[in-house]
Amino acid sequence: MRRLNPWHLLLVPLCLVWIYPFVWMVSTAFKSEREVFLGGLSVLPDEWTFDNFVRAWDTAHFGAYLSNTVVFSVTTVIIVLLVSATAGYALGRGSLPGKKVIVGLLITTMFIPHGYTIIPIFKLVDGLGLNTGLLGAVLATAGPAHVVPILLFMGYFAGMPQELEDAARIDGASYPRIFFRIMLPLAKPVVGTVALFNFMAAWNAFFIPLVFTLGRPELRTLGVGMYSFFGQEATDWGGLAAAATISLLPIIAIFLFLQRTFVEGIAGAVKS
Amino acid sequence: MNNVDLSRRSLLRLVGAGAAATAVGGLTSACNLIGGSEKSSGDKATIKVALTPDPSGASQFYRQQFDLFEQKNSGIKIEIIENPSLQQLNAVELMFQQGNPPDVFRAQDNGFDRMFERGWTASLDQYVTDEFTSRFPAGSLDPATSGLHRDGKLYTLPLVWGKWSSVRMLLVNNAILKQHGIAAVPKTWEELEQSATKITQAGGGKVFGFAAMWNQGDVIKMFQPTAGAWSIAELGVDLRTGKAAVTDPSLGRAVELLRRLHAGKVMMPGWETWTDTARIYTAFAKEQLAMYPASPFQVNEVRKLNAKIDMSIVPIPVPASGRTGYSGQRSNFSPLWSMSAQSKHPDQAWKVMDFLASKEFHLAYYEKFGTLTALESAWQDKAAANPDQKAIIDVAAEALRRGPNPILASAGGKELWNAITGKQDLKWADTAQQSILRNQPFTGPATQLNTKLDAFIDEQIKALSGKGITASRVDLTFPTWNPLEPYTPGQK
Amino acid sequence: MLLLFVAFTLWPMVASWWYSFFDWDGVGPATDWVGFSNFAEVLQSRPFWHAFGNSFLFSLVAICVEMPLALLAAILLNSRRLRGRNLYRLLLFLPVVTTTAVIGIVFAIMLDPAGGFVNDLLTSVGLVDSPITFLSESYALPTVMAVDVWKGFGITLVYWLAALQTVPDDLYEAAKIDGANGRQTLRHVTLPVIAPIGVVILLLTFQKSMNPFDLVQAMTEGGPNHATDVVATYIYRYAFDPYLNAPRYGFACAAGVVFGVITLVMTALQGPLLRRQYLKGSR
C-alpha cells in the first residue's frame, strides 16, 4: 500500500463542497415540482421522479434539436481550430510583416463588449443570404470566437523551443509539413483547450442560433430550447435542471476525452 | 462474469444505436448547413404563428389547440414558431426584417406598439362581427378605452391581460395570524404594520410578518394608489396637473411605511435581494411568511405548493385616514395577439386570430393554467365556484378603477410617457430604495428628483417639437379626473 | 480567414461605432443622427461609472485571486505523483458547466438569511450573532465576486494546465540534478517558460472577468440598490430591458464603445510590461 498523498486530505473535502451546486442541480432534476422549492437543499429527493426529464425532453425539443446541435458545434470547433492554429502559428513563429499591428488589432477587438454586435452581424449574414441554414450561424459564431484561440496558439508556439523547427527544416520539410506534422501535434494542449471551450460555447450558444434559424425553426439548437424554461412570470426549475443535466453529459464526455491533451504536451517530444 | 460482459456489450450496442441515430439526424442537419428552399404544403394555406411556450406546458397546449383548429378548418395548416419569452419581440422583429414574417404573432403590452409603429400589424375591423363583439363584456371594445385599438381601429386581441394583470392583493396566512392573537385581517396600513411587527417579534427568526418583492418599486406602486392618484407612483407625474409629483405625500408615506418596516427588521430578512418571484411565494407556501402583496398568478403557485394553506385574499390595505384613490387600469385589455400586415393569407390568418379569441380557447386556457383570461364570459361560472378565484375577482372589483391613459389619448402623450419611463436616471424607485435600505429620509432626495423630472419633461417637449411632434403638458393633464372615480376619456 | 475576421469581428465593431451616433432602436435604417449626445449621456451617467467601477473590481479579483490560485492548483494537478488527478480536474471544472441560472437559485437558497445552511452554520458555531444577508447592499458585491471566482476557476485552471505542457521534462530533470527544491524549480524553471502564454492568459482572464453578465443577472440583477451593477447589466437595463417601450440600441453602442475604449487604454498601459514578459519567454 502506497503512502497516501497528504494533498488528498485537502482536495477531497474541498471538491465535495466545490461541486455541491452541480450535485444539487442533478438531484433537482429528479425532484417533484413541490420538492424543488419546499425541499430546500437536500441532495437526495424524497420521491424520485422522471417527470422532469419527460417534460424537459419535450419543452427543449431535444428530439429535434440534438443532431443540429452536434453538427453546429462540431463544425464551429473545426473552423475555429483550423483558422486559429494557422494564424497563431504565423503570428507566434514567423516574422510576418505588420505582426504587431495585427496583434494589436486582435486585442482591440477583444474589448468590444459582445452580445449587441449581433445586429450588424445579422444584417451582414442576411445580406449574404446565409440566413436559412446553420452555416450562417456557424460563421457568425466562429468569426468572433477566433481572437482568443489565436492568441493562445500564438503564445504557445512562441514558447516552443526553436531547435524543433530548425531540425525539421534541416531535414528539408516544407512549411505546411512542419506545421501539420510537427507543430500542430505538439500544440495538443492548446488544441484541446480551444476545442473544449469552443465546443462548450457552441453547444450552449443561444442568441446566434436563435436569430439565424428564425425562418426555419426546425434547425434550432439545444441552447435555444433551454431558454423555453424561463417564463415571464415563473421558471420551470425542475425542467431546467433536467434539461441541463442531459445536455451537460456530452460536455463532460468531451472534457474527459480532451483532458488527456492537457497533460501530453511537448514534454516528451523534445527529447526524441 | 459472463453476465457483466453481456450487459456491457448490450450497453455498447445501445450507445452504438444512439450514435447511429444521431449520425443519421446529423446528416440531414449537415445538409441543412447550407440551407434550402421551404417545404410546400400542397393546396393548404400555411399560417405561421410565432408565440412563446409560456407558462410551463404551453408548448403542448398550443399544439393540441391548433390540432383541434386544423380538424375544423381543413384548408389551414398551422406552423408554430416558438421563441423564448424574453426574446419574442426581437425574434419577431428580425423575422419581419428578413422578409419572412409570421402571419399571427404574440406581442404583448407595449411590445405591440413596437410592431404597430413599424406598420407590421393589420387592422382587424373588417373581420369583426356582432358575434365577435358579443364575446367581450358590453362596451369593453370601445376604441377609446379598449387598449386594443390604435387610431380608432382594432389591431390586436388580448389573452390574459387586463384587469387580471393589473390587480394586486394581499395574501394572508390566517393560521399564523390566529396563533399570534390577531383576530382580523389587516384593513389599514397601520393594522398591517402592527400585526406584522407582532408576528416577526414573536416568530423567533422562523416566522415573519411581512415581505414584498422590490422589483423596481412595485411594492410601492401597490400601496401608494390607496392614498392618492396612481399615476404618481406609476409615472412620477400627477395626471390631474401634468406636473412631476414625486414629492406627493402619498408616495412619501408609502416609502416611509416600508422604511419603518425594514429598519425595524419586521420584514423577512433578505427580501430586498429577491429577484425571482418564486422566493416570495415559496416562503408564503412554507408558512414562514404571514402576509405579502401578490399578483394573481401567484395564488395558483401557492396552492400548487401547499394545497391546504388557510389563506385570505384581500385588497391591499388603505391608510387609516381612509382611501383617497384606487389602483389604475389604463385600458380594458392589453394587446397580445396580432396579425401581420404582410400575411399572404389574411383571411385564414384571421380565422386563427378568431380562434385565439374564442370562448372555447379561453375556456381551455383557463382550465389548463387556472388563469383568469380576458374573455370573462368563458369561465365566469366556473370561477365563481372556486373560492380563490372568486376572491381575486372581488378584490379587482373593489380596488381597481379605470384611469386616464396618455398613451392612447394623444401622440404627444405617448412619446412623453415612453420618454419618462425610459429615463432610468430619473426613476423615483431608485431613490426610494436607497432611502429604505439605508434608513434615510426620502423627502430631500425626492424634492431634487422632482425638479429634475420636470426639467426633463420640458426638454422632451422641446426635443419632440424639433422632430415635428406636437407635445405639451396638456398631453399629460386630465383635469377632470378624480382618482376615486372611474375615468371616461373626454369626460367633462 | 482574413475575410471571416473582417466580416464577423471588425465589421460589427466598426458598425457599432457608427450606430452610437444615432438615436436608434435597432430596427430599420438608422436615420436619427444625434452626434455625440449618446456619449455625453453615458459619460455623465453616475450609474454608468458606478457599474464601470464594479466591472473593474471583478477583473481585479479574477487577476489577483483566481489566476494565482488556479496556477497553484494546476501545478498540483499536473504532478504525476498525485493519484486521481483526472478526477480532481473534472470536479474543479464542474462549476464552469453548471447552468448559471441554477447557480443563482442554489446560492440564494444556501445563503438565505432565514434558514439557509451557511447562516445556520455560522450562527451555531457562534461566528456571528445574527444571520448575514449575503446578498444585501453591503455584502452582495463580495459575495457575487466570490461566486464568480468559483465559477470561472475551472477555465483558468485548464489554461494553466495547457501552459504547463510547454515546460520540457528535461528542464525539470536538469533542475533536479542541480539540486533545486520545489519552489526554486517553480521560480527558475516553470514560471519563465510559461511566461509568454501566461501573458495571454492574463489578457483572457481580464477580458472574461470584465463582463460577468449572466452570473450577476442570475444572482442579483445588479441590485440591491445597484450594488452589484456591472457595465453589461447597465447596458441591458438601460437599452434592452424587455419592459422598455423602445430599446435604445444607439445608446447601448455608445456605452459599449466607452467601456471598450477605456479597458483597451488600461490594457495598453500595461502593454510595455506585458510585452517584456512575453518577449522574455519567446526567443
Tab-separated table of N, CA, C and O in Angstrom, chain B residues 86 89-90 93 97 110-111 114 117-118 120 205-206 208 215-216 268-276 278-279 288 407 414 417-418 421-425 430-431 433-435 437-438 467, chain C residues 23 25-28 32 41 44-47 105 108-109 112-115 120 133-137 217-221 223-226 234 236-238 241-248:
chain	number	residue	atom	x	y	z
B	86	LEU	N	-38.390	36.030	-23.375
B	86	LEU	CA	-37.673	37.296	-23.340
B	86	LEU	C	-37.176	37.713	-24.718
B	86	LEU	O	-36.783	38.847	-24.916
B	89	LEU	N	-40.003	39.424	-28.863
B	89	LEU	CA	-40.121	40.659	-29.646
B	89	LEU	C	-38.963	40.791	-30.632
B	89	LEU	O	-39.168	41.073	-31.814
B	90	ASN	N	-37.751	40.571	-30.143
B	90	ASN	CA	-36.585	40.649	-31.025
B	90	ASN	C	-36.738	39.682	-32.180
B	90	ASN	O	-36.465	40.008	-33.331
B	93	GLU	N	-39.301	40.843	-34.699
B	93	GLU	CA	-38.770	41.972	-35.469
B	93	GLU	C	-37.788	41.504	-36.537
B	93	GLU	O	-37.819	41.963	-37.682
B	97	GLN	N	-37.816	41.770	-40.683
B	97	GLN	CA	-36.717	42.366	-41.449
B	97	GLN	C	-36.192	41.412	-42.493
B	97	GLN	O	-35.671	41.813	-43.522
B	110	ASN	N	-46.648	46.851	-24.387
B	110	ASN	CA	-46.046	47.859	-25.255
B	110	ASN	C	-45.211	47.236	-26.380
B	110	ASN	O	-44.809	47.923	-27.306
B	111	GLY	N	-44.956	45.938	-26.284
B	111	GLY	CA	-44.317	45.249	-27.411
B	111	GLY	C	-45.156	45.369	-28.670
B	111	GLY	O	-44.641	45.464	-29.785
B	114	ARG	N	-44.437	48.516	-30.530
B	114	ARG	CA	-43.223	48.455	-31.340
B	114	ARG	C	-43.540	47.912	-32.735
B	114	ARG	O	-43.004	48.374	-33.738
B	117	GLU	N	-46.047	50.519	-34.726
B	117	GLU	CA	-45.413	51.718	-35.256
B	117	GLU	C	-44.677	51.462	-36.557
B	117	GLU	O	-44.476	52.359	-37.361
B	118	ARG	N	-44.222	50.242	-36.739
B	118	ARG	CA	-43.497	49.935	-37.974
B	118	ARG	C	-44.444	49.514	-39.085
B	118	ARG	O	-43.997	49.093	-40.159
B	120	TRP	N	-46.425	46.930	-39.155
B	120	TRP	CA	-46.413	45.488	-39.413
B	120	TRP	C	-47.702	44.784	-39.008
B	120	TRP	O	-47.865	43.608	-39.257
B	205	GLY	N	-37.270	34.302	14.402
B	205	GLY	CA	-36.420	34.057	13.236
B	205	GLY	C	-36.905	32.928	12.354
B	205	GLY	O	-36.227	32.530	11.414
B	206	LYS	N	-38.088	32.378	12.652
B	206	LYS	CA	-38.635	31.300	11.814
B	206	LYS	C	-39.859	31.778	11.031
B	206	LYS	O	-40.100	31.327	9.916
B	208	PHE	N	-42.211	35.230	9.871
B	208	PHE	CA	-42.091	36.678	9.705
B	208	PHE	C	-43.431	37.265	9.293
B	208	PHE	O	-44.230	36.618	8.627
B	215	ASN	N	-38.605	44.708	-6.864
B	215	ASN	CA	-38.898	44.743	-8.292
B	215	ASN	C	-39.147	46.152	-8.822
B	215	ASN	O	-40.227	46.470	-9.317
B	216	GLN	N	-38.131	46.994	-8.720
B	216	GLN	CA	-38.181	48.370	-9.210
B	216	GLN	C	-39.359	49.160	-8.648
B	216	GLN	O	-40.035	49.888	-9.360
B	268	MET	N	-39.179	39.991	6.323
B	268	MET	CA	-38.389	38.770	6.255
B	268	MET	C	-36.987	39.134	5.737
B	268	MET	O	-36.860	39.787	4.708
B	269	PRO	N	-35.927	38.727	6.453
B	269	PRO	CA	-34.591	39.154	6.039
B	269	PRO	C	-34.255	38.693	4.623
B	269	PRO	O	-34.609	37.584	4.232
B	270	GLY	N	-33.581	39.550	3.904
B	270	GLY	CA	-33.193	39.197	2.542
B	270	GLY	C	-34.215	39.596	1.500
B	270	GLY	O	-33.985	39.413	0.311
B	271	TRP	N	-35.362	40.156	1.933
B	271	TRP	CA	-36.427	40.469	0.966
B	271	TRP	C	-35.922	41.366	-0.161
B	271	TRP	O	-36.316	41.216	-1.309
B	272	GLU	N	-35.010	42.285	0.194
B	272	GLU	CA	-34.550	43.237	-0.810
B	272	GLU	C	-33.658	42.576	-1.849
B	272	GLU	O	-33.354	43.175	-2.875
B	273	THR	N	-33.229	41.351	-1.572
B	273	THR	CA	-32.316	40.688	-2.507
B	273	THR	C	-33.055	39.770	-3.467
B	273	THR	O	-32.449	39.200	-4.362
B	274	TRP	N	-34.330	39.576	-3.266
B	274	TRP	CA	-35.060	38.618	-4.101
B	274	TRP	C	-35.269	39.165	-5.510
B	274	TRP	O	-35.766	40.269	-5.695
B	275	THR	N	-34.910	38.370	-6.504
B	275	THR	CA	-35.183	38.773	-7.878
B	275	THR	C	-36.131	37.786	-8.548
B	275	THR	O	-36.718	38.085	-9.569
B	276	ASP	N	-36.261	36.599	-7.972
B	276	ASP	CA	-37.141	35.586	-8.553
B	276	ASP	C	-38.409	35.505	-7.691
B	276	ASP	O	-38.328	35.272	-6.487
B	278	ALA	N	-40.438	33.356	-7.265
B	278	ALA	CA	-40.621	32.078	-6.585
B	278	ALA	C	-40.178	32.168	-5.126
B	278	ALA	O	-40.729	31.495	-4.268
B	279	ARG	N	-39.188	33.019	-4.856
B	279	ARG	CA	-38.701	33.125	-3.487
B	279	ARG	C	-39.827	33.520	-2.536
B	279	ARG	O	-39.971	32.972	-1.451
B	288	GLN	N	-43.708	30.399	6.307
B	288	GLN	CA	-42.705	31.191	7.019
B	288	GLN	C	-43.117	32.653	7.043
B	288	GLN	O	-42.513	33.449	7.732
B	407	ILE	N	-51.101	57.506	-23.194
B	407	ILE	CA	-50.589	56.794	-24.368
B	407	ILE	C	-51.660	56.707	-25.448
B	407	ILE	O	-51.397	56.882	-26.639
B	414	LYS	N	-48.111	59.790	-25.729
B	414	LYS	CA	-47.410	58.510	-25.844
B	414	LYS	C	-45.894	58.722	-25.848
B	414	LYS	O	-45.162	58.027	-25.137
B	417	TRP	N	-44.762	59.706	-22.353
B	417	TRP	CA	-44.827	58.539	-21.456
B	417	TRP	C	-43.608	57.640	-21.689
B	417	TRP	O	-42.923	57.243	-20.740
B	418	ASN	N	-43.345	57.342	-22.957
B	418	ASN	CA	-42.208	56.467	-23.256
B	418	ASN	C	-40.888	57.101	-22.843
B	418	ASN	O	-40.001	56.418	-22.329
B	421	THR	N	-40.681	56.904	-18.910
B	421	THR	CA	-40.435	55.559	-18.378
B	421	THR	C	-39.088	55.015	-18.844
B	421	THR	O	-38.522	54.141	-18.207
B	422	GLY	N	-38.573	55.530	-19.981
B	422	GLY	CA	-37.280	55.046	-20.465
B	422	GLY	C	-36.092	55.745	-19.829
B	422	GLY	O	-34.954	55.342	-20.025
B	423	LYS	N	-36.348	56.804	-19.041
B	423	LYS	CA	-35.252	57.579	-18.463
B	423	LYS	C	-34.877	56.983	-17.107
B	423	LYS	O	-35.447	57.336	-16.078
B	424	GLN	N	-33.925	56.065	-17.128
B	424	GLN	CA	-33.600	55.307	-15.913
B	424	GLN	C	-33.073	56.179	-14.787
B	424	GLN	O	-33.340	55.923	-13.627
B	425	ASP	N	-32.319	57.226	-15.134
B	425	ASP	CA	-31.685	58.012	-14.081
B	425	ASP	C	-32.692	58.831	-13.270
B	425	ASP	O	-32.362	59.336	-12.216
B	430	ASP	N	-35.427	54.150	-7.545
B	430	ASP	CA	-34.048	54.020	-7.085
B	430	ASP	C	-33.806	54.856	-5.828
B	430	ASP	O	-33.185	54.404	-4.877
B	431	THR	N	-34.309	56.100	-5.867
B	431	THR	CA	-34.161	56.982	-4.715
B	431	THR	C	-34.861	56.389	-3.500
B	431	THR	O	-34.318	56.378	-2.388
B	433	GLN	N	-35.592	53.266	-2.912
B	433	GLN	CA	-34.933	52.044	-2.434
B	433	GLN	C	-33.749	52.403	-1.532
B	433	GLN	O	-33.544	51.811	-0.480
B	434	GLN	N	-33.001	53.395	-1.983
B	434	GLN	CA	-31.851	53.813	-1.183
B	434	GLN	C	-32.310	54.313	0.189
B	434	GLN	O	-31.715	53.969	1.204
B	435	SER	N	-33.390	55.100	0.194
B	435	SER	CA	-33.874	55.632	1.455
B	435	SER	C	-34.354	54.506	2.378
B	435	SER	O	-34.112	54.539	3.584
B	437	LEU	N	-33.415	51.180	2.286
B	437	LEU	CA	-32.349	50.261	2.706
B	437	LEU	C	-31.366	50.940	3.662
B	437	LEU	O	-30.805	50.295	4.536
B	438	ARG	N	-31.123	52.239	3.457
B	438	ARG	CA	-30.149	52.907	4.317
B	438	ARG	C	-30.804	53.693	5.445
B	438	ARG	O	-30.133	54.414	6.169
B	467	LYS	N	-38.693	67.459	-33.744
B	467	LYS	CA	-38.904	66.337	-34.665
B	467	LYS	C	-40.276	66.423	-35.344
B	467	LYS	O	-40.680	65.482	-36.036
C	23	ASP	N	-29.860	58.023	-32.567
C	23	ASP	CA	-30.917	57.636	-31.652
C	23	ASP	C	-31.721	56.583	-32.399
C	23	ASP	O	-32.563	56.896	-33.229
C	25	ASP	N	-33.462	52.412	-32.546
C	25	ASP	CA	-33.959	51.284	-31.755
C	25	ASP	C	-33.546	49.928	-32.320
C	25	ASP	O	-34.016	48.904	-31.871
C	26	GLY	N	-32.681	49.925	-33.327
C	26	GLY	CA	-32.158	48.650	-33.802
C	26	GLY	C	-32.915	48.065	-34.978
C	26	GLY	O	-32.524	47.033	-35.519
C	27	VAL	N	-34.006	48.690	-35.389
C	27	VAL	CA	-34.786	48.141	-36.493
C	27	VAL	C	-34.860	49.172	-37.620
C	27	VAL	O	-35.000	50.356	-37.364
C	28	GLY	N	-34.754	48.692	-38.831
C	28	GLY	CA	-34.837	49.595	-39.972
C	28	GLY	C	-33.564	50.412	-40.089
C	28	GLY	O	-32.605	50.209	-39.347
C	32	ASP	N	-31.732	58.871	-37.335
C	32	ASP	CA	-31.820	59.991	-36.412
C	32	ASP	C	-30.453	60.302	-35.810
C	32	ASP	O	-30.125	59.889	-34.707
C	41	GLU	N	-24.357	61.493	-22.689
C	41	GLU	CA	-25.240	60.928	-21.672
C	41	GLU	C	-24.526	59.831	-20.881
C	41	GLU	O	-24.641	59.746	-19.659
C	44	GLN	N	-21.913	61.260	-18.503
C	44	GLN	CA	-22.459	61.979	-17.356
C	44	GLN	C	-23.279	61.096	-16.434
C	44	GLN	O	-23.756	61.545	-15.412
C	45	SER	N	-23.460	59.840	-16.823
C	45	SER	CA	-24.326	58.977	-16.037
C	45	SER	C	-23.554	58.408	-14.849
C	45	SER	O	-22.609	57.645	-15.018
C	46	ARG	N	-23.958	58.779	-13.655
C	46	ARG	CA	-23.256	58.253	-12.485
C	46	ARG	C	-23.411	56.749	-12.360
C	46	ARG	O	-22.450	56.056	-12.034
C	47	PRO	N	-24.611	56.212	-12.611
C	47	PRO	CA	-24.734	54.758	-12.541
C	47	PRO	C	-23.759	54.035	-13.484
C	47	PRO	O	-23.282	52.943	-13.167
C	105	ILE	N	-30.001	30.308	-8.188
C	105	ILE	CA	-31.007	29.858	-7.223
C	105	ILE	C	-30.368	29.038	-6.102
C	105	ILE	O	-30.733	29.180	-4.945
C	108	ALA	N	-28.752	31.389	-3.692
C	108	ALA	CA	-29.769	32.143	-2.968
C	108	ALA	C	-30.317	31.295	-1.818
C	108	ALA	O	-30.503	31.786	-0.707
C	109	ILE	N	-30.558	30.018	-2.064
C	109	ILE	CA	-31.105	29.159	-1.001
C	109	ILE	C	-30.040	28.895	0.075
C	109	ILE	O	-30.309	28.947	1.257
C	112	ASP	N	-29.438	32.049	2.212
C	112	ASP	CA	-30.639	32.683	2.748
C	112	ASP	C	-30.464	33.053	4.223
C	112	ASP	O	-30.084	32.218	5.027
C	113	PRO	N	-30.723	34.320	4.576
C	113	PRO	CA	-30.597	34.677	5.990
C	113	PRO	C	-31.691	34.051	6.849
C	113	PRO	O	-31.550	33.997	8.067
C	114	ALA	N	-32.777	33.600	6.252
C	114	ALA	CA	-33.820	32.943	7.027
C	114	ALA	C	-33.762	31.444	6.761
C	114	ALA	O	-34.484	30.931	5.914
C	115	GLY	N	-32.870	30.757	7.425
C	115	GLY	CA	-32.855	29.295	7.341
C	115	GLY	C	-31.909	28.706	6.315
C	115	GLY	O	-31.899	27.502	6.123
C	120	ASP	N	-27.051	29.155	9.178
C	120	ASP	CA	-27.280	28.253	10.309
C	120	ASP	C	-25.944	27.806	10.894
C	120	ASP	O	-25.756	27.779	12.110
C	133	THR	N	-27.104	38.827	5.768
C	133	THR	CA	-27.790	38.868	4.473
C	133	THR	C	-26.714	39.022	3.400
C	133	THR	O	-26.308	40.116	3.059
C	134	PHE	N	-26.249	37.880	2.877
C	134	PHE	CA	-25.092	37.903	1.989
C	134	PHE	C	-25.327	38.706	0.711
C	134	PHE	O	-24.409	39.200	0.101
C	135	LEU	N	-26.584	38.765	0.289
C	135	LEU	CA	-26.842	39.470	-0.966
C	135	LEU	C	-27.408	40.870	-0.720
C	135	LEU	O	-27.975	41.481	-1.619
C	136	SER	N	-27.237	41.381	0.494
C	136	SER	CA	-27.729	42.728	0.782
C	136	SER	C	-26.803	43.767	0.166
C	136	SER	O	-25.730	43.438	-0.335
C	137	GLU	N	-27.220	45.017	0.256
C	137	GLU	CA	-26.455	46.089	-0.368
C	137	GLU	C	-24.984	46.061	0.074
C	137	GLU	O	-24.077	46.272	-0.724
C	217	GLN	N	-26.773	38.750	-13.431
C	217	GLN	CA	-28.198	38.779	-13.745
C	217	GLN	C	-28.926	37.676	-12.981
C	217	GLN	O	-30.008	37.881	-12.444
C	218	ALA	N	-28.310	36.497	-12.908
C	218	ALA	CA	-28.971	35.381	-12.233
C	218	ALA	C	-29.009	35.577	-10.719
C	218	ALA	O	-29.954	35.163	-10.064
C	219	MET	N	-27.976	36.190	-10.157
C	219	MET	CA	-27.925	36.282	-8.698
C	219	MET	C	-28.602	37.519	-8.142
C	219	MET	O	-29.281	37.453	-7.125
C	220	THR	N	-28.399	38.674	-8.772
C	220	THR	CA	-28.903	39.916	-8.160
C	220	THR	C	-29.552	40.871	-9.143
C	220	THR	O	-30.130	41.873	-8.727
C	221	GLU	N	-29.430	40.636	-10.429
C	221	GLU	CA	-29.879	41.590	-11.449
C	221	GLU	C	-29.245	42.964	-11.238
C	221	GLU	O	-29.835	43.993	-11.542
C	223	GLY	N	-28.654	44.428	-8.407
C	223	GLY	CA	-29.081	45.073	-7.174
C	223	GLY	C	-28.397	44.469	-5.974
C	223	GLY	O	-27.413	43.773	-6.145
C	224	PRO	N	-28.884	44.683	-4.780
C	224	PRO	CA	-29.900	45.679	-4.452
C	224	PRO	C	-29.323	47.092	-4.486
C	224	PRO	O	-28.167	47.267	-4.152
C	225	ASN	N	-30.161	48.026	-4.865
C	225	ASN	CA	-29.756	49.419	-4.994
C	225	ASN	C	-28.497	49.544	-5.850
C	225	ASN	O	-27.581	50.270	-5.524
C	226	HIS	N	-28.429	48.765	-6.936
C	226	HIS	CA	-27.321	48.800	-7.905
C	226	HIS	C	-25.969	48.412	-7.318
C	226	HIS	O	-24.941	48.667	-7.923
C	234	TYR	N	-25.798	47.119	-16.795
C	234	TYR	CA	-26.200	48.513	-17.020
C	234	TYR	C	-26.740	48.674	-18.439
C	234	TYR	O	-27.829	49.208	-18.654
C	236	TYR	N	-27.797	46.419	-20.429
C	236	TYR	CA	-29.026	45.650	-20.595
C	236	TYR	C	-30.219	46.421	-20.049
C	236	TYR	O	-31.250	46.555	-20.701
C	237	ARG	N	-30.064	46.959	-18.845
C	237	ARG	CA	-31.195	47.619	-18.198
C	237	ARG	C	-31.568	48.923	-18.902
C	237	ARG	O	-32.735	49.265	-19.038
C	238	TYR	N	-30.549	49.642	-19.356
C	238	TYR	CA	-30.812	50.936	-19.973
C	238	TYR	C	-31.261	50.822	-21.420
C	238	TYR	O	-31.869	51.724	-21.949
C	241	ASP	N	-33.791	46.130	-21.797
C	241	ASP	CA	-34.783	45.543	-20.914
C	241	ASP	C	-36.097	45.359	-21.676
C	241	ASP	O	-36.616	46.305	-22.258
C	242	PRO	N	-36.634	44.126	-21.684
C	242	PRO	CA	-37.861	43.902	-22.455
C	242	PRO	C	-39.030	44.748	-21.979
C	242	PRO	O	-40.013	44.904	-22.686
C	243	TYR	N	-38.932	45.335	-20.769
C	243	TYR	CA	-40.034	46.155	-20.297
C	243	TYR	C	-39.941	47.593	-20.797
C	243	TYR	O	-40.850	48.375	-20.610
C	244	LEU	N	-38.831	47.927	-21.426
C	244	LEU	CA	-38.729	49.261	-22.013
C	244	LEU	C	-39.640	49.355	-23.230
C	244	LEU	O	-39.782	48.398	-23.980
C	245	ASN	N	-40.201	50.529	-23.417
C	245	ASN	CA	-41.092	50.676	-24.562
C	245	ASN	C	-40.336	50.667	-25.879
C	245	ASN	O	-40.818	50.187	-26.882
C	246	ALA	N	-39.140	51.248	-25.872
C	246	ALA	CA	-38.343	51.235	-27.094
C	246	ALA	C	-36.893	50.987	-26.711
C	246	ALA	O	-36.337	51.718	-25.890
C	247	PRO	N	-36.266	49.939	-27.251
C	247	PRO	CA	-34.865	49.706	-26.921
C	247	PRO	C	-34.008	50.841	-27.463
C	247	PRO	O	-34.319	51.417	-28.500
C	248	ARG	N	-32.949	51.178	-26.735
C	248	ARG	CA	-32.083	52.280	-27.190
C	248	ARG	C	-30.776	51.682	-27.665
C	248	ARG	O	-29.774	51.684	-26.953
